[in-house]
mmCIF file of C-alpha atoms in Angstrom:
data_model
loop_
_atom_site.group_PDB
_atom_site.id
_atom_site.type_symbol
_atom_site.label_atom_id
_atom_site.label_comp_id
_atom_site.label_asym_id
_atom_site.label_seq_id
_atom_site.Cartn_x
_atom_site.Cartn_y
_atom_site.Cartn_z
ATOM 1 C CA MET L 1 -9.353 -19.771 9.271
ATOM 2 C CA ASN L 2 -11.085 -18.622 5.829
ATOM 3 C CA PRO L 3 -13.189 -15.658 5.912
ATOM 4 C CA THR L 4 -14.384 -15.790 2.376
ATOM 5 C CA ARG L 5 -18.025 -16.660 1.509
ATOM 6 C CA TYR L 6 -17.413 -19.282 -1.133
ATOM 7 C CA ARG L 7 -20.121 -21.065 -2.804
ATOM 8 C CA GLU L 8 -20.320 -23.857 -5.503
ATOM 9 C CA TYR L 9 -23.100 -24.376 -7.735
ATOM 10 C CA ARG L 10 -23.929 -27.423 -9.940
ATOM 11 C CA THR L 11 -23.942 -26.356 -13.666
ATOM 12 C CA PRO L 12 -24.608 -28.626 -16.343
ATOM 13 C CA GLY L 13 -22.032 -28.216 -19.239
ATOM 14 C CA LEU L 14 -19.279 -27.181 -16.513
ATOM 15 C CA ALA L 15 -17.403 -28.436 -13.719
ATOM 16 C CA CYS L 16 -19.354 -25.883 -11.797
ATOM 17 C CA SER L 17 -19.987 -22.140 -11.615
ATOM 18 C CA TRP L 18 -19.027 -20.260 -8.164
ATOM 19 C CA THR L 19 -19.079 -17.176 -6.137
ATOM 20 C CA ALA L 20 -16.985 -15.714 -3.628
ATOM 21 C CA GLU L 21 -17.009 -12.366 -1.598
ATOM 22 C CA LEU L 22 -14.775 -11.068 1.483
ATOM 23 C CA PRO L 23 -16.769 -8.980 4.092
ATOM 24 C CA PRO L 24 -15.788 -5.212 4.118
ATOM 25 C CA ASP L 25 -14.207 -5.437 7.531
ATOM 26 C CA ALA L 26 -12.126 -8.439 6.836
ATOM 27 C CA GLU L 27 -8.187 -8.205 6.308
ATOM 28 C CA PRO L 28 -6.942 -9.307 2.858
ATOM 29 C CA PHE L 29 -7.091 -12.960 2.178
ATOM 30 C CA VAL L 30 -4.497 -15.229 0.370
ATOM 31 C CA GLN L 31 -6.157 -18.498 -0.860
ATOM 32 C CA ARG L 32 -3.924 -21.383 -2.222
ATOM 33 C CA VAL L 33 -5.367 -22.542 -5.441
ATOM 34 C CA LEU L 34 -4.515 -26.269 -6.144
ATOM 35 C CA PRO L 35 -3.877 -28.077 -9.509
ATOM 36 C CA ASP L 36 -7.169 -29.547 -10.734
ATOM 37 C CA GLY L 37 -6.801 -29.666 -14.561
ATOM 38 C CA CYS L 38 -9.874 -27.149 -14.749
ATOM 39 C CA VAL L 39 -9.667 -23.551 -16.452
ATOM 40 C CA ASP L 40 -11.640 -20.459 -14.647
ATOM 41 C CA LEU L 41 -13.213 -17.515 -16.156
ATOM 42 C CA ILE L 42 -13.529 -15.202 -13.000
ATOM 43 C CA TRP L 43 -15.419 -11.847 -12.730
ATOM 44 C CA ALA L 44 -14.198 -9.575 -10.566
ATOM 45 C CA GLY L 45 -13.477 -5.908 -10.456
ATOM 46 C CA GLY L 46 -15.266 -5.286 -13.379
ATOM 47 C CA GLY L 47 -13.180 -7.173 -15.584
ATOM 48 C CA ILE L 48 -12.842 -10.931 -16.308
ATOM 49 C CA LEU L 49 -10.030 -13.067 -15.901
ATOM 50 C CA VAL L 50 -8.956 -16.601 -17.224
ATOM 51 C CA ALA L 51 -6.997 -18.860 -14.895
ATOM 52 C CA GLY L 52 -5.134 -21.823 -15.352
ATOM 53 C CA PRO L 53 -4.553 -25.009 -15.490
ATOM 54 C CA ASP L 54 -1.639 -24.692 -12.826
ATOM 55 C CA THR L 55 1.001 -27.123 -12.392
ATOM 56 C CA GLY L 56 1.511 -26.356 -8.575
ATOM 57 C CA PRO L 57 0.214 -23.837 -5.979
ATOM 58 C CA MET L 58 -1.232 -20.460 -7.047
ATOM 59 C CA PRO L 59 -1.793 -17.698 -4.464
ATOM 60 C CA ALA L 60 -5.164 -15.742 -5.113
ATOM 61 C CA VAL L 61 -5.644 -12.566 -3.085
ATOM 62 C CA MET L 62 -9.078 -11.407 -2.149
ATOM 63 C CA ARG L 63 -9.589 -7.837 -0.899
ATOM 64 C CA PRO L 64 -12.125 -6.464 1.641
ATOM 65 C CA GLY L 65 -15.300 -6.176 -0.065
ATOM 66 C CA GLU L 66 -14.649 -7.881 -3.441
ATOM 67 C CA GLU L 67 -17.166 -9.974 -4.998
ATOM 68 C CA ILE L 68 -16.451 -12.613 -7.923
ATOM 69 C CA ALA L 69 -18.335 -14.751 -10.109
ATOM 70 C CA ALA L 70 -16.847 -17.351 -11.663
ATOM 71 C CA VAL L 71 -17.312 -20.526 -13.979
ATOM 72 C CA ARG L 72 -15.001 -23.473 -13.904
ATOM 73 C CA PHE L 73 -14.601 -25.692 -17.334
ATOM 74 C CA ALA L 74 -14.010 -29.283 -16.784
ATOM 75 C CA PRO L 75 -10.781 -30.433 -17.892
ATOM 76 C CA GLY L 76 -10.256 -30.246 -21.660
ATOM 77 C CA ALA L 77 -13.500 -28.062 -22.130
ATOM 78 C CA ALA L 78 -12.156 -24.835 -22.032
ATOM 79 C CA PRO L 79 -10.033 -24.431 -25.647
ATOM 80 C CA PRO L 80 -13.054 -24.639 -27.935
ATOM 81 C CA VAL L 81 -14.810 -21.860 -26.004
ATOM 82 C CA LEU L 82 -11.901 -19.563 -25.775
ATOM 83 C CA GLY L 83 -10.243 -20.166 -29.085
ATOM 84 C CA VAL L 84 -6.770 -20.964 -27.720
ATOM 85 C CA PRO L 85 -5.096 -24.264 -26.421
ATOM 86 C CA ALA L 86 -4.889 -25.092 -23.045
ATOM 87 C CA ASP L 87 -0.848 -24.890 -22.759
ATOM 88 C CA ALA L 88 -1.174 -21.077 -23.893
ATOM 89 C CA LEU L 89 -2.731 -20.482 -20.656
ATOM 90 C CA ARG L 90 -0.874 -23.202 -18.240
ATOM 91 C CA ASP L 91 0.368 -21.431 -15.238
ATOM 92 C CA ALA L 92 -1.282 -18.319 -16.354
ATOM 93 C CA ARG L 93 -3.840 -15.446 -15.427
ATOM 94 C CA VAL L 94 -4.767 -13.941 -18.561
ATOM 95 C CA PRO L 95 -7.363 -10.767 -19.182
ATOM 96 C CA LEU L 96 -10.008 -12.388 -21.328
ATOM 97 C CA ARG L 97 -9.708 -9.021 -23.391
ATOM 98 C CA GLU L 98 -6.486 -10.559 -24.524
ATOM 99 C CA LEU L 99 -8.628 -13.564 -26.076
ATOM 100 C CA TRP L 100 -11.673 -11.845 -27.136
ATOM 101 C CA GLY L 101 -10.868 -8.251 -27.717
ATOM 102 C CA GLY L 102 -14.110 -5.805 -27.148
ATOM 103 C CA GLU L 103 -16.287 -8.934 -26.757
ATOM 104 C CA ALA L 104 -14.649 -9.803 -23.582
ATOM 105 C CA ASP L 105 -15.052 -5.786 -22.226
ATOM 106 C CA ARG L 106 -19.164 -6.212 -23.304
ATOM 107 C CA LEU L 107 -19.323 -9.259 -21.295
ATOM 108 C CA ALA L 108 -17.603 -7.771 -18.191
ATOM 109 C CA GLU L 109 -20.096 -4.910 -18.520
ATOM 110 C CA ALA L 110 -23.305 -7.080 -18.950
ATOM 111 C CA VAL L 111 -22.066 -9.309 -16.146
ATOM 112 C CA ALA L 112 -21.572 -6.142 -13.853
ATOM 113 C CA ALA L 113 -24.865 -4.701 -14.394
ATOM 114 C CA ALA L 114 -26.784 -8.204 -13.855
ATOM 115 C CA GLY L 115 -28.833 -8.912 -10.695
ATOM 116 C CA ASP L 116 -27.561 -12.394 -10.646
ATOM 117 C CA ARG L 117 -23.669 -12.053 -11.996
ATOM 118 C CA ARG L 118 -23.110 -15.819 -11.915
ATOM 119 C CA ALA L 119 -26.210 -16.659 -13.906
ATOM 120 C CA ALA L 120 -25.039 -13.840 -16.178
ATOM 121 C CA LEU L 121 -21.502 -15.513 -16.675
ATOM 122 C CA VAL L 122 -23.059 -18.823 -17.164
ATOM 123 C CA GLU L 123 -25.607 -17.679 -19.745
ATOM 124 C CA ALA L 124 -23.293 -15.926 -21.776
ATOM 125 C CA LEU L 125 -20.669 -18.884 -22.056
ATOM 126 C CA ARG L 126 -23.656 -21.436 -22.699
ATOM 127 C CA ALA L 127 -23.910 -19.645 -26.074
ATOM 128 C CA ARG L 128 -20.398 -20.358 -26.993
ATOM 129 C CA MET L 129 -20.235 -23.877 -25.784
ATOM 130 C CA ARG L 130 -19.383 -26.230 -28.780
ATOM 131 C CA PRO L 131 -19.819 -30.209 -28.480
ATOM 132 C CA ALA L 132 -16.937 -31.885 -26.741
ATOM 133 C CA ASP L 133 -14.346 -33.804 -28.701
ATOM 134 C CA PRO L 134 -15.168 -37.645 -27.117
ATOM 135 C CA LEU L 135 -11.431 -38.229 -27.427
ATOM 136 C CA VAL L 136 -10.578 -35.707 -25.095
ATOM 137 C CA ALA L 137 -12.875 -37.287 -22.180
ATOM 138 C CA ALA L 138 -11.320 -40.823 -23.512
ATOM 139 C CA MET L 139 -7.616 -39.460 -22.736
ATOM 140 C CA ALA L 140 -8.563 -38.250 -19.559
ATOM 141 C CA GLY L 141 -9.947 -41.421 -18.459
ATOM 142 C CA ARG L 142 -7.331 -43.645 -19.821
ATOM 143 C CA LEU L 143 -4.723 -41.480 -18.503
ATOM 144 C CA ALA L 144 -6.300 -41.647 -14.978
ATOM 145 C CA GLU L 145 -6.399 -45.604 -15.048
ATOM 146 C CA GLY L 146 -3.172 -46.680 -16.846
ATOM 147 C CA SER L 147 0.249 -45.863 -18.369
ATOM 148 C CA VAL L 148 0.749 -43.330 -21.220
ATOM 149 C CA ARG L 149 1.670 -46.123 -23.634
ATOM 150 C CA GLU L 150 -1.238 -48.387 -22.552
ATOM 151 C CA ALA L 151 -3.720 -45.129 -22.990
ATOM 152 C CA ALA L 152 -1.881 -44.217 -26.289
ATOM 153 C CA ASP L 153 -2.617 -47.908 -27.810
ATOM 154 C CA GLU L 154 -6.071 -48.018 -26.517
ATOM 155 C CA LEU L 155 -6.804 -44.738 -27.762
ATOM 156 C CA GLY L 156 -5.027 -45.540 -31.427
ATOM 157 C CA LEU L 157 -2.651 -42.903 -31.074
ATOM 158 C CA GLY L 158 1.134 -42.369 -31.186
ATOM 159 C CA GLU L 159 2.865 -41.338 -28.015
ATOM 160 C CA ARG L 160 3.862 -38.135 -29.724
ATOM 161 C CA GLN L 161 0.629 -37.388 -31.148
ATOM 162 C CA LEU L 162 -1.037 -38.438 -27.693
ATOM 163 C CA ARG L 163 1.612 -35.567 -26.126
ATOM 164 C CA ARG L 164 0.029 -33.016 -28.543
ATOM 165 C CA ARG L 165 -3.452 -33.624 -28.233
ATOM 166 C CA SER L 166 -2.886 -33.851 -24.155
ATOM 167 C CA LEU L 167 -0.965 -30.493 -24.046
ATOM 168 C CA ALA L 168 -3.782 -28.692 -26.480
ATOM 169 C CA ALA L 169 -6.642 -30.129 -24.869
ATOM 170 C CA PHE L 170 -5.380 -29.906 -21.019
ATOM 171 C CA GLY L 171 -2.586 -27.764 -20.711
ATOM 172 C CA TYR L 172 -0.587 -30.671 -19.391
ATOM 173 C CA GLY L 173 1.576 -33.526 -20.940
ATOM 174 C CA PRO L 174 0.390 -37.044 -20.377
ATOM 175 C CA LYS L 175 2.620 -37.476 -17.252
ATOM 176 C CA THR L 176 1.632 -34.395 -15.616
ATOM 177 C CA LEU L 177 -1.941 -34.461 -16.242
ATOM 178 C CA GLN L 178 -1.863 -38.480 -14.526
ATOM 179 C CA ARG L 179 -0.107 -36.777 -11.541
ATOM 180 C CA VAL L 180 -2.995 -33.974 -11.262
ATOM 181 C CA LEU L 181 -5.612 -36.196 -11.639
ATOM 182 C CA ARG L 182 -4.135 -38.468 -9.095
ATOM 183 C CA PHE L 183 -3.647 -35.773 -6.633
ATOM 184 C CA GLN L 184 -7.086 -34.503 -6.919
ATOM 185 C CA ARG L 185 -8.753 -38.185 -6.384
ATOM 186 C CA ALA L 186 -6.298 -38.601 -3.438
ATOM 187 C CA LEU L 187 -7.486 -35.333 -2.193
ATOM 188 C CA GLY L 188 -11.113 -35.996 -2.504
ATOM 189 C CA LEU L 189 -10.676 -39.462 -0.660
ATOM 190 C CA ALA L 190 -8.588 -37.960 2.293
ATOM 191 C CA ARG L 191 -11.313 -35.147 2.764
ATOM 192 C CA ALA L 192 -13.917 -37.952 3.130
ATOM 193 C CA GLY L 193 -12.179 -38.852 6.221
ATOM 194 C CA ARG L 194 -10.317 -42.121 4.530
ATOM 195 C CA PRO L 195 -6.745 -43.059 6.511
ATOM 196 C CA LEU L 196 -3.815 -41.396 4.487
ATOM 197 C CA ALA L 197 -2.369 -45.453 3.648
ATOM 198 C CA GLU L 198 -5.503 -46.244 2.494
ATOM 199 C CA VAL L 199 -5.920 -43.177 0.273
ATOM 200 C CA ALA L 200 -2.456 -43.631 -1.460
ATOM 201 C CA PHE L 201 -3.416 -47.226 -2.266
ATOM 202 C CA ALA L 202 -6.852 -46.424 -3.663
ATOM 203 C CA ALA L 203 -5.527 -43.193 -5.840
ATOM 204 C CA GLY L 204 -2.570 -45.379 -7.269
ATOM 205 C CA TYR L 205 0.507 -44.408 -5.593
ATOM 206 C CA ALA L 206 3.287 -46.558 -4.102
ATOM 207 C CA ASP L 207 2.539 -45.922 -0.864
ATOM 208 C CA GLN L 208 2.022 -43.365 1.784
ATOM 209 C CA ALA L 209 5.456 -41.658 1.340
ATOM 210 C CA HIS L 210 5.020 -41.182 -2.367
ATOM 211 C CA LEU L 211 1.565 -39.883 -1.857
ATOM 212 C CA ALA L 212 3.188 -37.537 0.721
ATOM 213 C CA HIS L 213 6.062 -36.276 -1.959
ATOM 214 C CA GLU L 214 3.239 -35.605 -4.546
ATOM 215 C CA VAL L 215 1.234 -33.632 -2.613
ATOM 216 C CA ARG L 216 4.058 -31.441 -1.482
ATOM 217 C CA ALA L 217 5.306 -31.167 -4.935
ATOM 218 C CA LEU L 218 1.726 -30.000 -6.172
ATOM 219 C CA ALA L 219 0.234 -28.272 -3.576
ATOM 220 C CA GLY L 220 3.394 -26.772 -1.705
ATOM 221 C CA ALA L 221 2.122 -28.360 1.757
ATOM 222 C CA PRO L 222 1.420 -31.615 3.501
ATOM 223 C CA VAL L 223 -1.556 -33.521 2.669
ATOM 224 C CA ARG L 224 -2.818 -32.917 6.410
ATOM 225 C CA ALA L 225 -2.278 -29.023 6.136
ATOM 226 C CA LEU L 226 -4.674 -29.115 3.049
ATOM 227 C CA LEU L 227 -7.293 -31.054 5.121
#
Protein backbone atom coordinates (compact mmCIF):
# COMPACT_ATOMS: atom_id res chain seq x y z
CA MET A 1 0.00 0.00 0.00
CA ASN A 2 1.30 3.45 -0.95
CA PRO A 3 1.41 5.65 2.20
CA THR A 4 2.30 8.87 0.37
CA ARG A 5 -0.22 11.69 -0.01
CA TYR A 6 0.09 12.44 -3.71
CA ARG A 7 -2.03 14.92 -5.65
CA GLU A 8 -1.90 16.23 -9.22
CA TYR A 9 -3.21 19.64 -10.30
CA ARG A 10 -4.30 20.76 -13.74
CA THR A 11 -1.81 23.46 -14.73
CA PRO A 12 -2.19 25.21 -18.11
CA GLY A 13 1.03 25.20 -20.07
CA LEU A 14 2.36 22.16 -18.21
CA ALA A 15 1.46 18.48 -18.13
CA CYS A 16 0.55 19.07 -14.48
CA SER A 17 1.93 20.22 -11.16
CA TRP A 18 1.91 17.92 -8.15
CA THR A 19 2.59 17.54 -4.46
CA ALA A 20 3.49 14.59 -2.28
CA GLU A 21 4.19 14.07 1.38
CA LEU A 22 4.97 11.13 3.63
CA PRO A 23 3.65 11.22 7.21
CA PRO A 24 6.35 11.55 9.89
CA ASP A 25 5.37 8.23 11.45
CA ALA A 26 5.60 6.27 8.17
CA GLU A 27 8.45 4.09 7.01
CA PRO A 28 10.65 5.27 4.11
CA PHE A 29 8.83 4.53 0.87
CA VAL A 30 10.23 3.66 -2.57
CA GLN A 31 8.03 4.62 -5.51
CA ARG A 32 8.50 3.11 -8.98
CA VAL A 33 8.63 5.97 -11.53
CA LEU A 34 7.62 4.87 -15.04
CA PRO A 35 8.79 6.28 -18.39
CA ASP A 36 6.39 8.92 -19.72
CA GLY A 37 8.52 11.22 -21.89
CA CYS A 38 8.14 14.03 -19.36
CA VAL A 39 10.64 16.08 -17.38
CA ASP A 40 9.87 17.06 -13.78
CA LEU A 41 11.27 19.84 -11.61
CA ILE A 42 11.05 18.65 -8.01
CA TRP A 43 11.46 20.84 -4.92
CA ALA A 44 12.31 18.74 -1.86
CA GLY A 45 14.55 19.23 1.14
CA GLY A 46 15.26 22.82 0.23
CA GLY A 47 16.67 22.09 -3.24
CA ILE A 48 15.31 21.57 -6.75
CA LEU A 49 16.04 18.48 -8.82
CA VAL A 50 15.48 17.92 -12.55
CA ALA A 51 14.16 14.40 -13.25
CA GLY A 52 13.94 12.50 -16.49
CA PRO A 53 13.06 11.68 -19.19
CA ASP A 54 13.44 8.00 -18.34
CA THR A 55 13.82 4.95 -20.54
CA GLY A 56 13.03 2.46 -17.78
CA PRO A 57 11.71 2.24 -14.23
CA MET A 58 13.46 4.54 -11.74
CA PRO A 59 13.21 4.28 -7.93
CA ALA A 60 12.24 7.43 -6.02
CA VAL A 61 12.71 7.32 -2.25
CA MET A 62 10.56 9.41 0.11
CA ARG A 63 11.57 9.79 3.74
CA PRO A 64 9.25 10.21 6.73
CA GLY A 65 8.02 13.80 7.04
CA GLU A 66 9.27 14.75 3.57
CA GLU A 67 7.21 17.21 1.50
CA ILE A 68 7.53 17.66 -2.26
CA ALA A 69 6.26 20.32 -4.67
CA ALA A 70 6.86 19.75 -8.36
CA VAL A 71 5.94 20.60 -11.93
CA ARG A 72 5.82 18.22 -14.89
CA PHE A 73 6.60 19.41 -18.39
CA ALA A 74 4.79 17.75 -21.27
CA PRO A 75 7.06 15.78 -23.65
CA GLY A 76 9.25 18.21 -25.58
CA ALA A 77 8.38 21.29 -23.48
CA ALA A 78 11.28 21.34 -21.00
CA PRO A 79 14.39 22.12 -23.12
CA PRO A 80 13.50 25.77 -23.95
CA VAL A 81 12.90 26.45 -20.24
CA LEU A 82 15.87 24.56 -18.84
CA GLY A 83 18.32 25.62 -21.52
CA VAL A 84 19.64 22.13 -22.34
CA PRO A 85 18.55 19.45 -24.82
CA ALA A 86 16.43 16.70 -23.31
CA ASP A 87 18.92 13.94 -24.11
CA ALA A 88 21.38 15.61 -21.71
CA LEU A 89 18.91 14.70 -18.93
CA ARG A 90 17.91 11.22 -20.07
CA ASP A 91 17.75 8.72 -17.18
CA ALA A 92 19.29 11.36 -14.91
CA ARG A 93 18.50 13.27 -11.74
CA VAL A 94 20.34 16.59 -11.92
CA PRO A 95 20.37 19.46 -9.37
CA LEU A 96 18.86 22.51 -11.08
CA ARG A 97 21.83 24.59 -9.89
CA GLU A 98 24.00 22.68 -12.39
CA LEU A 99 21.88 24.23 -15.16
CA TRP A 100 20.93 27.62 -13.70
CA GLY A 101 23.64 28.31 -11.13
CA GLY A 102 22.71 30.78 -8.38
CA GLU A 103 19.28 31.42 -9.90
CA ALA A 104 18.30 27.87 -8.98
CA ASP A 105 19.33 28.42 -5.35
CA ARG A 106 17.31 31.65 -5.17
CA LEU A 107 14.28 29.88 -6.62
CA ALA A 108 14.63 27.02 -4.11
CA GLU A 109 14.76 29.52 -1.25
CA ALA A 110 11.69 31.37 -2.55
CA VAL A 111 9.73 28.12 -2.87
CA ALA A 112 10.76 27.02 0.63
CA ALA A 113 9.52 30.32 2.10
CA ALA A 114 6.20 30.35 0.22
CA GLY A 115 2.90 29.47 1.86
CA ASP A 116 1.93 27.49 -1.24
CA ARG A 117 5.15 25.97 -2.54
CA ARG A 118 3.59 24.34 -5.59
CA ALA A 119 2.01 27.63 -6.71
CA ALA A 120 5.27 29.50 -6.15
CA LEU A 121 7.17 27.01 -8.30
CA VAL A 122 4.55 27.17 -11.05
CA GLU A 123 4.56 30.98 -11.07
CA ALA A 124 8.36 31.15 -11.28
CA LEU A 125 8.44 28.76 -14.23
CA ARG A 126 5.67 30.54 -16.09
CA ALA A 127 7.96 33.57 -16.30
CA ARG A 128 10.48 31.43 -18.19
CA MET A 129 8.05 29.62 -20.49
CA ARG A 130 8.53 30.13 -24.22
CA PRO A 131 6.15 29.36 -27.11
CA ALA A 132 6.39 25.71 -28.00
CA ASP A 133 7.95 24.69 -31.30
CA PRO A 134 4.94 23.47 -33.33
CA LEU A 135 7.14 20.82 -34.92
CA VAL A 136 7.68 19.22 -31.50
CA ALA A 137 3.97 18.54 -30.98
CA ALA A 138 3.68 17.39 -34.59
CA MET A 139 6.58 14.96 -34.12
CA ALA A 140 4.97 13.40 -31.06
CA GLY A 141 1.62 13.10 -32.82
CA ARG A 142 3.01 11.57 -36.01
CA LEU A 143 5.30 9.15 -34.19
CA ALA A 144 2.42 8.03 -31.97
CA GLU A 145 0.35 7.17 -35.03
CA GLY A 146 2.75 5.79 -37.65
CA SER A 147 6.21 4.59 -38.55
CA VAL A 148 9.39 6.66 -38.30
CA ARG A 149 9.63 6.86 -42.09
CA GLU A 150 6.01 7.97 -42.40
CA ALA A 151 6.52 10.60 -39.69
CA ALA A 152 9.66 11.92 -41.38
CA ASP A 153 7.91 12.16 -44.75
CA GLU A 154 4.86 13.93 -43.31
CA LEU A 155 7.04 16.41 -41.41
CA GLY A 156 9.33 17.06 -44.37
CA LEU A 157 12.41 15.83 -42.50
CA GLY A 158 15.06 13.25 -43.30
CA GLU A 159 15.18 10.33 -40.88
CA ARG A 160 18.54 11.48 -39.48
CA GLN A 161 17.23 14.99 -38.98
CA LEU A 162 14.11 13.60 -37.32
CA ARG A 163 16.30 11.61 -34.94
CA ARG A 164 18.38 14.68 -34.02
CA ARG A 165 15.26 16.78 -33.40
CA SER A 166 13.63 13.98 -31.41
CA LEU A 167 16.65 13.49 -29.15
CA ALA A 168 16.93 17.22 -28.43
CA ALA A 169 13.21 17.70 -27.76
CA PHE A 170 12.22 14.47 -26.02
CA GLY A 171 15.47 12.85 -24.89
CA TYR A 172 14.62 9.78 -26.98
CA GLY A 173 15.17 8.71 -30.55
CA PRO A 174 11.97 8.30 -32.58
CA LYS A 175 11.61 4.56 -31.97
CA THR A 176 12.05 4.88 -28.20
CA LEU A 177 9.59 7.79 -28.13
CA GLN A 178 7.08 5.59 -29.96
CA ARG A 179 7.52 2.83 -27.39
CA VAL A 180 7.08 5.19 -24.43
CA LEU A 181 3.99 6.90 -25.88
CA ARG A 182 2.43 3.54 -26.75
CA PHE A 183 3.20 2.20 -23.25
CA GLN A 184 1.56 5.20 -21.59
CA ARG A 185 -1.49 4.91 -23.86
CA ALA A 186 -1.83 1.21 -22.98
CA LEU A 187 -1.43 1.91 -19.27
CA GLY A 188 -4.16 4.53 -19.39
CA LEU A 189 -6.54 2.15 -21.15
CA ALA A 190 -5.78 -0.67 -18.72
CA ARG A 191 -6.31 1.60 -15.71
CA ALA A 192 -9.68 2.55 -17.19
CA GLY A 193 -10.70 -1.11 -16.92
CA ARG A 194 -10.34 -2.25 -20.54
CA PRO A 195 -9.46 -5.97 -21.00
CA LEU A 196 -5.77 -6.44 -21.75
CA ALA A 197 -6.38 -8.09 -25.13
CA GLU A 198 -8.44 -5.05 -26.12
CA VAL A 199 -5.79 -2.71 -24.70
CA ALA A 200 -3.09 -4.37 -26.81
CA PHE A 201 -5.08 -3.86 -30.01
CA ALA A 202 -6.16 -0.29 -29.22
CA ALA A 203 -2.64 0.82 -28.27
CA GLY A 204 -1.05 -0.63 -31.39
CA TYR A 205 0.69 -3.77 -30.12
CA ALA A 206 0.84 -6.90 -32.26
CA ASP A 207 -0.94 -8.91 -29.58
CA GLN A 208 -1.27 -9.28 -25.80
CA ALA A 209 2.09 -11.08 -25.55
CA HIS A 210 3.77 -8.11 -27.26
CA LEU A 211 2.08 -5.77 -24.76
CA ALA A 212 3.27 -7.89 -21.83
CA HIS A 213 6.85 -7.95 -23.14
CA GLU A 214 7.00 -4.18 -23.67
CA VAL A 215 5.48 -3.40 -20.27
CA ARG A 216 8.08 -5.56 -18.53
CA ALA A 217 10.86 -3.95 -20.54
CA LEU A 218 9.78 -0.37 -19.78
CA ALA A 219 8.30 -0.78 -16.29
CA GLY A 220 10.22 -3.71 -14.85
CA ALA A 221 6.97 -5.38 -13.77
CA PRO A 222 3.95 -7.11 -15.34
CA VAL A 223 1.04 -4.90 -16.29
CA ARG A 224 -1.27 -6.34 -13.61
CA ALA A 225 1.25 -5.38 -10.91
CA LEU A 226 1.16 -1.79 -12.18
CA LEU A 227 -2.63 -1.75 -11.95
